XYZ file of C-alpha atoms in Angstrom:
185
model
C -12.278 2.555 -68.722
C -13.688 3.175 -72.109
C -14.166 6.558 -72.976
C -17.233 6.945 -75.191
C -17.472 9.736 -78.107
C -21.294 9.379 -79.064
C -22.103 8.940 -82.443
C -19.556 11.610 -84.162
C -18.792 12.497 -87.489
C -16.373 10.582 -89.533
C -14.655 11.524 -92.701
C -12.291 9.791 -94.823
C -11.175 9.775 -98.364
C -14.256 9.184 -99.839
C -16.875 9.240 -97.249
C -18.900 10.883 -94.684
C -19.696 9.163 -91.794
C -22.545 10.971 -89.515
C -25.737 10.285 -87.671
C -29.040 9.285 -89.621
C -31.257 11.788 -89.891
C -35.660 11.853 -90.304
C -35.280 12.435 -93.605
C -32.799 9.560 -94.566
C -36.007 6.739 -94.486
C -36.276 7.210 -98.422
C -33.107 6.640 -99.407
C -32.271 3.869 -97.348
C -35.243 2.065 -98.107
C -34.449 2.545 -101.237
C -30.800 1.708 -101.726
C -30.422 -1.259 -99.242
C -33.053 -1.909 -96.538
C -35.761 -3.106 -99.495
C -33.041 -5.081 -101.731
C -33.239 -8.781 -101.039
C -30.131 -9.839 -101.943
C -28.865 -7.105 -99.401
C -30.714 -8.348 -96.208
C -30.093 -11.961 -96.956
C -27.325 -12.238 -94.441
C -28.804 -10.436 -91.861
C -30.425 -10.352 -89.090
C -33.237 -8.245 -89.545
C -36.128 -8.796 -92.687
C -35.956 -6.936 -95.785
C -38.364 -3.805 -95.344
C -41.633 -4.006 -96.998
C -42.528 -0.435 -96.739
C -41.074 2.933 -95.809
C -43.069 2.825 -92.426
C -40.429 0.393 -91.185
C -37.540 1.950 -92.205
C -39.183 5.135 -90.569
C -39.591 3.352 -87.471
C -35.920 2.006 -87.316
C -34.522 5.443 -87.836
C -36.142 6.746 -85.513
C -35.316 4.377 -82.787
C -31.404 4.835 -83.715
C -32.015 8.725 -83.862
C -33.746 8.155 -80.511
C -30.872 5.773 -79.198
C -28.327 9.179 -80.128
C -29.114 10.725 -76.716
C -26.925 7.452 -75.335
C -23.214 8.411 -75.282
C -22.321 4.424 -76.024
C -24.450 4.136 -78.606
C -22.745 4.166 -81.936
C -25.045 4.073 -85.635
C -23.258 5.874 -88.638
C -25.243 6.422 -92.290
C -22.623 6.273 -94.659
C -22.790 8.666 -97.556
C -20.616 9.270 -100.132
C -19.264 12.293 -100.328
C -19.145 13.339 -103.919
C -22.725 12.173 -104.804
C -23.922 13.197 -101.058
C -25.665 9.932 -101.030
C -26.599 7.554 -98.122
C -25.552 4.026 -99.267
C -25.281 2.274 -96.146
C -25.086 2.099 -92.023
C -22.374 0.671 -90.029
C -22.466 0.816 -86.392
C -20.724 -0.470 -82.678
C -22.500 -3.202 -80.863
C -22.081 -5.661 -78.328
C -19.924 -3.242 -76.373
C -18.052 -4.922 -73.325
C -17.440 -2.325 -71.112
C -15.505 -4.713 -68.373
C -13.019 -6.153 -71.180
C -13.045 -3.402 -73.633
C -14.273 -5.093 -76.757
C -17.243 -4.712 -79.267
C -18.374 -5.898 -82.458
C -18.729 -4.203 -85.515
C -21.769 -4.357 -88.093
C -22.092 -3.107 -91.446
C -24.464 -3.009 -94.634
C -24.223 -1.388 -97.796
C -26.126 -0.864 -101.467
C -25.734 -3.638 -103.636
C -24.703 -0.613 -106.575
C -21.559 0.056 -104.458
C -20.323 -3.432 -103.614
C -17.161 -4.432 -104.294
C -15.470 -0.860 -104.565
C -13.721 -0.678 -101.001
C -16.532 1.301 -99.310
C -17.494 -1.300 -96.599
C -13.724 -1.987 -96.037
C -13.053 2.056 -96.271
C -16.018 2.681 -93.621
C -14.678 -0.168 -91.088
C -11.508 0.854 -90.630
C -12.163 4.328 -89.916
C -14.881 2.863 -86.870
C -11.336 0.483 -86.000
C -9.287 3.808 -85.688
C -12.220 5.314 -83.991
C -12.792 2.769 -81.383
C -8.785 2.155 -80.746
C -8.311 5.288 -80.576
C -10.757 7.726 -79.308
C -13.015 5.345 -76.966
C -10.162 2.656 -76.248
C -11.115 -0.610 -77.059
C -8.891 -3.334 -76.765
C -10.287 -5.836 -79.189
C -12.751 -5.441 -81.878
C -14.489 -7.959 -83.495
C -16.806 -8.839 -86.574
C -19.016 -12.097 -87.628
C -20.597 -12.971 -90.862
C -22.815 -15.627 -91.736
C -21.037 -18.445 -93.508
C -22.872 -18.507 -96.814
C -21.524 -14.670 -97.082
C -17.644 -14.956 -97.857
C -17.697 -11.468 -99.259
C -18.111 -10.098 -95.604
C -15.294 -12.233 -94.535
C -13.346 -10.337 -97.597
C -13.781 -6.778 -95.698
C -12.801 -8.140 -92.308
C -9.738 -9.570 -93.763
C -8.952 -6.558 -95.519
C -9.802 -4.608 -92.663
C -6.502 -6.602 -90.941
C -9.339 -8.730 -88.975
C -7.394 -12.412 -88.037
C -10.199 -15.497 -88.557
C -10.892 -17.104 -84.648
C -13.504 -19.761 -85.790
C -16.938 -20.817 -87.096
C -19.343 -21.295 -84.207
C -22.053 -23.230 -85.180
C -26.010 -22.329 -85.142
C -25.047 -19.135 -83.049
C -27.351 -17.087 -84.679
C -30.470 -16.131 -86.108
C -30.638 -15.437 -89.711
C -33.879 -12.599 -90.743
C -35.628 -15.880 -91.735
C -35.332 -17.330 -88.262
C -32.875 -19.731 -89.140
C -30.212 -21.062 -87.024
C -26.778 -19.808 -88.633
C -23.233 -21.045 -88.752
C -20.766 -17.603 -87.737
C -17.211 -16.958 -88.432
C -15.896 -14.827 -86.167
C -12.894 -12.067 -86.689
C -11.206 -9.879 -84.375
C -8.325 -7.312 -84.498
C -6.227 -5.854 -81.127
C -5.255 -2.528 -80.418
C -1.752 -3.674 -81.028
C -2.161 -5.372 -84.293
C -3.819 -2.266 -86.076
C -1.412 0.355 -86.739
């Protein structure tokens, strides 16, 4: 049986992991959720306006009460600045496994944040709730995800083809990752 946490505060080297807050709609709209080149790969459009990014933090701040339900702002903690969100999804409760989902500020790709953030939520969900597998996908076009999972000690399990839908509501091509309990440590 899984034993869920809620959405708890996470720190490591160089970041803070916590809960979003009200107040955080400005400066995610501003580092990430408005950037283009950001949402390409996702799944949900590229906010036009602070209104939406108030109205998706406050369903996540709503979705806190939930003890499964898992949505971290990442912040740096030097510059106490919210530069991203990574969360749990997809939780399997009857085979202990979940997916993991991340997006950051274009200004702090390629430093090791993303990959720094992810495998604190892999120590987190091995260890505190008890997963048994966790898993990531990426659309195809966006290698540089595949880069974290990898370096996150994901293992490639295969492309699987138009599986999802893109925030243009296209059909994408997904490779899929996944790390065990055992493998981690």
């Amino acid at each position: 049986m899984l034993n869920h946490k809620w959405t708890i505060k996470i720190e490591t080297e160089r970041l803070i992991l916590r809960r979003f807050e009200k107040e955080d709609y400005k400066e995610m709209f501003e580092n990430w959720a408005s950037d283009p080149e950001v949402t390409k790969y996702l799944t949900w459009p590229t906010h036009k306006n602070h209104y939406v990014t108030k109205d998706v933090i406050k369903e996540w701040i709503d979705n806190y009460f939930h003890k499964d339900y898992y949505q971290w702002a990442i912040c740096l903690k030097e510059e106490n600045e919210l530069i991203g969100s990574i969360s749990i999804m997809n939780i399997d409760e009857n085979n202990y496994n979940c997916e993991v989902g991340y997006c950051i500020s274009k200004k702090y790709w390629n430093r090791g944040i993303t990959t720094e953030a992810f495998k604190s939520i892999i120590e987190f969900g091995f260890e505190k709730i008890g997963f048994e597998r966790i898993a990531a996908r990426h659309d195809v076009e966006n290698t540089a995800s595949g880069k974290v999972m990898e370096k996150c000690g994901l293992t490639y399990e295969g492309t699987l083809r138009k599986i999802l839908k893109n925030n243009k509501g296209d059909l994408v091509d997904c490779k899929y990752y996944s790390i065990l309990k055992e493998e981690y440590k």
